Amino acid sequence: MARIEIEEARCKGCGLCTIACSRQLLVLSERINYQGYTPAQITDQEKCTGCALCAEICPDLAIVVFR
Amino acid sequence: MQQVFKRPVSLKDVQTHFCPGCHHGTIHRLVAEALDEYGVQQRTIGVASVGCSVFLYGYFDIDVVEAPHGRAAAVATGVKRARPDSFVFTYQGDGDLAAIGTAEIIHAANRGEDICVIFVNNTTYGMTGGQMAPTTLVGQKTSTSPYGRNQSKDGAPIRMAELLAQLKGVAFSARVAVNSPKNLMDAKKQIKKAFRYQVEGKGFSFIEALSACPTNWGMNPLQANERVGSEMTDYFKLGVFKNVENL
């Protein structure tokens, strides 16, 4: 059981987390945040293993991981 | 459930000015994690350079000196000699370290100053508008090489990590990248090792970190990240070029 939280206001929509996730659980959303970027979102929280690779590769420290 | 990933203590909880997909943010975090690991935050003096790395004082919760363009290694020499008990590192870009600061870095390394140098190589002058740097790859188009870098006119890109590894004063020299989880984990290890050398008083350590600059390369973040893993690592090979512990 693991969970990630994406701080949307921090996310710059670079998409690096989408290629770091080994299960391809992260995608960029259609929404626009206050910075004008489309933040990342998780598609299936249940499948997340909490490996924290998305958080490791995030240049903006926008992802918090719980396991 | 426990929080397994959090912001290092040495890194302030603020938004950075870096463009989307820029690796500076990741490299900042790895440096902060290494500072936390050795518990040196309170006695650390960072030396910032000119370029995108100029706002170091705004992002790190440590004391920072702002050096004139290219002179970070010389300023760090002074800081370390005046305050030998402090932990000193410089954080410089390639326009700063490999172009205007070549004399300073080579002589600081040759003297074997007890400092760490983090050199962020993104093959261009990031903040000033993407001009050609000494590290720009052959054929790469920049605002001052619109037809691509010409080797016969402009020379070949400088490999700083290998160059400095030849100097006797250097204790540790490595090149890392943060474009993939695998490279990132290795980068974390090497940065910690470089910092440990100063904690143990072993001498000058140098880390060259390859970074993407999507804005000035005219690419989107993922394409730029891909370029680091292909074109850049083909020329700038990752690895450890000198390690006094193995000599």
Coordinates of C-alpha atoms in Angstrom, one line a residue:
Chain A
M1 CA 0.0 0.0 0.0
A2 CA 1.6 3.2 -1.1
R3 CA 0.5 6.7 -2.0
I4 CA 1.9 9.7 -3.7
E5 CA 0.8 13.3 -3.5
I6 CA 1.5 15.7 -6.3
E7 CA 1.7 19.4 -5.2
E8 CA 0.0 20.8 -8.3
A9 CA 0.9 24.4 -7.7
R10 CA 4.6 23.4 -7.7
C11 CA 4.5 21.2 -10.8
K12 CA 5.8 22.7 -14.1
G13 CA 4.5 19.9 -16.3
C14 CA 7.9 18.8 -17.6
G15 CA 6.7 15.2 -17.6
L16 CA 9.9 13.7 -16.4
C17 CA 7.9 11.7 -13.8
T18 CA 5.9 10.2 -16.5
I19 CA 9.0 8.5 -18.0
A20 CA 10.4 7.6 -14.5
C21 CA 7.4 5.6 -13.4
S22 CA 8.0 2.0 -14.2
R23 CA 4.3 1.3 -14.2
Q24 CA 3.4 4.3 -16.4
L25 CA 0.9 5.5 -13.7
L26 CA 1.6 9.2 -14.2
V27 CA 0.3 11.4 -17.0
L28 CA 0.0 15.1 -17.6
S29 CA -3.5 16.4 -16.9
E30 CA -5.5 18.8 -19.1
R31 CA -6.0 21.3 -16.2
I32 CA -3.8 24.4 -16.0
N33 CA -2.3 25.4 -12.7
Y34 CA -1.7 28.9 -11.5
Q35 CA 1.8 28.9 -13.1
G36 CA 0.2 28.1 -16.5
Y37 CA 1.5 24.6 -16.7
T38 CA -0.5 21.3 -17.0
P39 CA 0.5 19.4 -13.8
A40 CA 1.1 15.7 -13.6
Q41 CA -1.5 13.4 -12.1
I42 CA -1.6 9.8 -11.1
T43 CA -4.1 7.5 -12.9
D44 CA -4.3 4.6 -10.5
Q45 CA -3.2 5.2 -6.9
E46 CA -3.9 1.5 -6.1
K47 CA -1.1 0.3 -8.4
C48 CA 1.5 2.6 -7.0
T49 CA 4.3 0.7 -5.2
G50 CA 5.9 3.7 -3.6
C51 CA 9.2 3.3 -5.3
A52 CA 9.6 7.1 -5.2
L53 CA 11.4 7.3 -8.6
C54 CA 8.9 9.9 -9.7
A55 CA 9.8 12.0 -6.7
E56 CA 13.5 11.4 -7.2
I57 CA 13.5 12.7 -10.8
C58 CA 11.1 15.6 -10.2
P59 CA 13.3 18.8 -10.5
D60 CA 10.7 20.8 -8.5
L61 CA 10.2 18.5 -5.6
A62 CA 6.5 18.5 -6.3
I63 CA 5.9 14.8 -5.3
V64 CA 5.6 13.4 -1.8
V65 CA 5.7 9.7 -1.4
F66 CA 4.1 7.6 1.5
R67 CA 4.6 3.9 1.9
Chain B
M1 CA 2.1 4.9 6.3
Q2 CA 5.4 6.7 6.4
Q3 CA 6.6 9.5 4.3
V4 CA 9.5 7.9 2.4
F5 CA 10.5 10.9 0.3
K6 CA 10.8 14.5 1.5
R7 CA 12.7 17.7 0.9
P8 CA 16.2 17.8 2.3
V9 CA 16.6 20.1 5.3
S10 CA 19.3 22.1 3.5
L11 CA 16.9 23.1 0.7
K12 CA 14.4 25.9 1.3
D13 CA 10.8 25.2 0.7
V14 CA 10.5 27.7 -2.2
Q15 CA 9.6 27.5 -5.9
T16 CA 12.6 27.7 -8.2
H17 CA 12.9 30.0 -11.2
F18 CA 14.2 27.1 -13.4
C19 CA 12.4 26.3 -16.7
P20 CA 10.3 23.1 -16.9
G21 CA 12.6 20.1 -17.4
C22 CA 15.8 21.8 -16.3
H23 CA 18.0 19.5 -14.3
H24 CA 19.3 22.3 -12.0
G25 CA 16.5 21.6 -9.5
T26 CA 17.4 17.9 -9.3
I27 CA 21.1 18.6 -8.9
H28 CA 20.3 21.2 -6.2
R29 CA 18.4 18.5 -4.3
L30 CA 21.2 16.0 -4.6
V31 CA 23.7 18.5 -3.3
A32 CA 21.3 19.4 -0.4
E33 CA 20.9 15.7 0.4
A34 CA 24.7 15.2 0.6
L35 CA 24.9 18.2 2.9
D36 CA 22.3 16.7 5.1
E37 CA 24.0 13.3 5.0
Y38 CA 27.2 14.6 6.5
G39 CA 25.4 17.1 8.9
V40 CA 27.5 20.0 7.6
Q41 CA 24.6 22.4 6.9
Q42 CA 25.5 24.8 9.7
R43 CA 29.1 25.1 8.7
T44 CA 28.7 25.1 4.9
I45 CA 29.6 28.1 2.8
G46 CA 28.4 27.7 -0.8
V47 CA 29.9 29.8 -3.6
A48 CA 27.5 30.6 -6.4
S49 CA 28.5 31.5 -9.9
V50 CA 26.9 33.6 -12.6
G51 CA 24.2 32.1 -14.7
C52 CA 21.1 30.1 -13.8
S53 CA 22.9 28.9 -10.7
V54 CA 23.1 32.5 -9.4
F55 CA 20.1 32.2 -7.1
L56 CA 21.8 29.5 -5.0
Y57 CA 21.3 31.7 -1.9
G58 CA 17.6 31.7 -2.5
Y59 CA 17.3 28.0 -2.6
F60 CA 19.8 26.5 -0.1
D61 CA 19.4 27.1 3.6
I62 CA 23.1 27.7 4.0
D63 CA 25.5 30.7 3.8
V64 CA 26.3 31.6 0.2
V65 CA 28.9 33.9 -1.3
E66 CA 28.2 35.3 -4.8
A67 CA 31.3 35.2 -6.9
P68 CA 32.1 37.3 -9.9
H69 CA 31.7 35.5 -13.3
G70 CA 34.0 32.5 -13.4
R71 CA 35.8 33.3 -10.2
A72 CA 33.9 30.9 -7.9
A73 CA 36.8 28.5 -7.4
A74 CA 39.1 31.4 -6.5
V75 CA 36.6 32.8 -4.1
A76 CA 36.1 29.4 -2.6
T77 CA 39.9 29.1 -2.1
G78 CA 39.8 32.3 0.0
V79 CA 36.8 31.2 2.0
K80 CA 38.3 27.8 2.8
R81 CA 41.7 29.3 3.7
A82 CA 40.1 32.0 5.9
R83 CA 37.7 29.5 7.5
P84 CA 39.3 26.1 7.4
D85 CA 36.7 24.6 9.6
S86 CA 33.9 25.3 7.1
F87 CA 32.6 23.1 4.4
V88 CA 33.0 24.9 1.0
F89 CA 31.5 24.0 -2.3
T90 CA 31.1 25.9 -5.6
Y91 CA 28.2 25.4 -7.9
Q92 CA 29.0 26.6 -11.5
G93 CA 27.7 26.3 -15.0
D94 CA 29.7 25.6 -18.1
G95 CA 29.8 29.1 -19.4
D96 CA 31.1 30.2 -16.0
L97 CA 33.5 27.4 -15.2
A98 CA 34.7 26.2 -18.6
A99 CA 34.9 29.6 -20.4
I100 CA 35.5 32.6 -18.3
G101 CA 36.7 30.7 -15.2
T102 CA 39.1 28.3 -16.8
A103 CA 42.2 29.8 -15.2
E104 CA 40.6 29.8 -11.8
I105 CA 39.3 26.3 -11.9
I106 CA 42.5 24.8 -13.3
H107 CA 44.7 26.5 -10.7
A108 CA 42.4 25.8 -7.8
A109 CA 42.4 22.1 -8.8
N110 CA 46.1 22.1 -9.4
R111 CA 46.8 23.6 -5.9
G112 CA 44.5 20.8 -4.5
E113 CA 42.4 23.2 -2.6
D114 CA 40.2 21.4 -0.1
I115 CA 36.9 22.3 -1.8
C116 CA 34.1 20.6 -3.8
V117 CA 33.1 21.9 -7.2
I118 CA 29.8 21.0 -8.7
F119 CA 30.0 21.8 -12.5
V120 CA 26.6 21.8 -14.3
N121 CA 27.2 21.2 -18.0
N122 CA 24.3 22.0 -20.3
T123 CA 26.4 22.7 -23.4
T124 CA 25.2 26.4 -23.6
Y125 CA 25.0 29.7 -21.7
G126 CA 21.6 29.2 -20.2
M127 CA 20.7 32.5 -18.5
T128 CA 22.2 34.9 -21.1
G129 CA 20.3 33.5 -24.0
G130 CA 21.8 30.3 -25.3
Q131 CA 25.1 31.4 -26.7
M132 CA 27.8 28.9 -27.7
A133 CA 29.9 27.7 -24.7
P134 CA 33.2 25.7 -24.8
T135 CA 31.1 22.6 -24.1
T136 CA 28.7 23.1 -26.9
L137 CA 28.7 19.9 -29.1
V138 CA 29.9 20.0 -32.6
G139 CA 27.0 20.9 -35.0
Q140 CA 24.9 22.2 -32.1
K141 CA 23.0 25.3 -33.1
T142 CA 23.0 28.2 -30.6
S143 CA 22.3 31.9 -30.8
T144 CA 26.0 32.6 -31.6
S145 CA 26.5 29.5 -33.8
P146 CA 23.3 29.6 -36.0
Y147 CA 24.8 27.1 -38.5
G148 CA 26.0 24.7 -35.8
R149 CA 29.4 24.6 -34.0
N150 CA 32.2 24.3 -36.5
Q151 CA 35.1 22.2 -35.1
S152 CA 37.7 23.7 -37.4
K153 CA 36.7 27.2 -36.4
D154 CA 35.5 26.8 -32.8
G155 CA 37.4 23.7 -31.6
A156 CA 35.9 20.6 -30.0
P157 CA 33.9 20.7 -26.8
I158 CA 36.1 20.6 -23.6
R159 CA 35.8 17.6 -21.4
M160 CA 36.4 19.2 -18.0
A161 CA 36.2 16.1 -15.8
E162 CA 38.9 14.3 -17.8
L163 CA 41.0 17.5 -18.1
L164 CA 41.0 18.1 -14.3
A165 CA 41.5 14.4 -13.6
Q166 CA 45.1 14.7 -15.0
L167 CA 46.1 17.3 -12.3
K168 CA 47.9 16.0 -9.3
G169 CA 46.0 18.1 -6.8
V170 CA 42.7 16.6 -7.7
A171 CA 41.4 13.9 -5.4
F172 CA 38.2 13.0 -7.1
S173 CA 36.8 13.7 -10.6
A174 CA 33.6 12.3 -12.0
R175 CA 30.9 12.9 -14.6
V176 CA 27.3 12.1 -13.8
A177 CA 23.8 12.7 -15.3
V178 CA 20.4 12.9 -13.8
N179 CA 18.3 12.1 -16.9
S180 CA 17.1 8.6 -15.8
P181 CA 16.5 7.0 -12.4
K182 CA 19.6 4.8 -12.8
N183 CA 21.9 7.7 -13.6
L184 CA 20.3 9.8 -10.9
M185 CA 21.1 7.2 -8.2
D186 CA 24.6 7.0 -9.4
A187 CA 24.9 10.8 -9.4
K188 CA 23.7 10.8 -5.8
K189 CA 26.4 8.3 -4.8
Q190 CA 29.2 10.3 -6.5
I191 CA 28.1 13.7 -5.1
K192 CA 28.1 12.1 -1.6
K193 CA 31.5 10.7 -2.2
A194 CA 32.9 14.0 -3.4
F195 CA 31.5 15.7 -0.3
R196 CA 33.0 13.0 1.9
Y197 CA 36.4 13.7 0.5
Q198 CA 36.2 17.2 1.8
V199 CA 34.8 16.1 5.2
E200 CA 37.8 13.8 5.5
G201 CA 40.2 16.5 4.2
K202 CA 41.3 14.5 1.2
G203 CA 41.4 17.5 -1.2
F204 CA 39.8 18.9 -4.3
S205 CA 36.8 17.0 -5.7
F206 CA 35.0 17.7 -8.9
I207 CA 31.6 16.6 -10.1
E208 CA 30.5 17.4 -13.6
A209 CA 26.7 16.9 -13.9
L210 CA 25.2 16.8 -17.3
S211 CA 22.0 18.9 -17.5
A212 CA 19.2 19.6 -20.0
C213 CA 18.4 23.1 -21.1
P214 CA 15.1 22.7 -23.0
T215 CA 14.6 26.4 -23.5
N216 CA 17.9 27.1 -25.2
W217 CA 18.0 23.8 -27.0
G218 CA 14.6 24.6 -28.5
M219 CA 13.2 21.3 -27.3
N220 CA 10.4 20.2 -25.0
P221 CA 11.5 18.8 -21.6
L222 CA 11.3 15.1 -22.6
Q223 CA 13.2 15.6 -25.9
A224 CA 15.9 17.5 -24.0
N225 CA 16.1 14.8 -21.3
E226 CA 16.4 12.3 -24.2
R227 CA 19.3 14.3 -25.7
V228 CA 21.2 14.1 -22.4
G229 CA 21.0 10.4 -22.5
S230 CA 22.0 10.0 -26.1
E231 CA 24.0 12.8 -27.9
M232 CA 25.5 14.2 -24.7
T233 CA 26.6 11.0 -23.0
D234 CA 28.0 9.8 -26.3
Y235 CA 30.6 12.6 -26.1
F236 CA 30.7 13.3 -22.4
K237 CA 31.1 9.8 -21.1
L238 CA 29.8 9.2 -17.6
G239 CA 32.2 7.8 -15.0
V240 CA 34.8 8.4 -12.4
F241 CA 38.1 9.7 -13.9
K242 CA 40.1 10.0 -10.8
N243 CA 39.8 8.7 -7.3
V244 CA 42.7 8.9 -4.9
E245 CA 41.3 6.1 -2.9
N246 CA 41.9 3.7 -5.8
L247 CA 45.4 5.0 -6.6

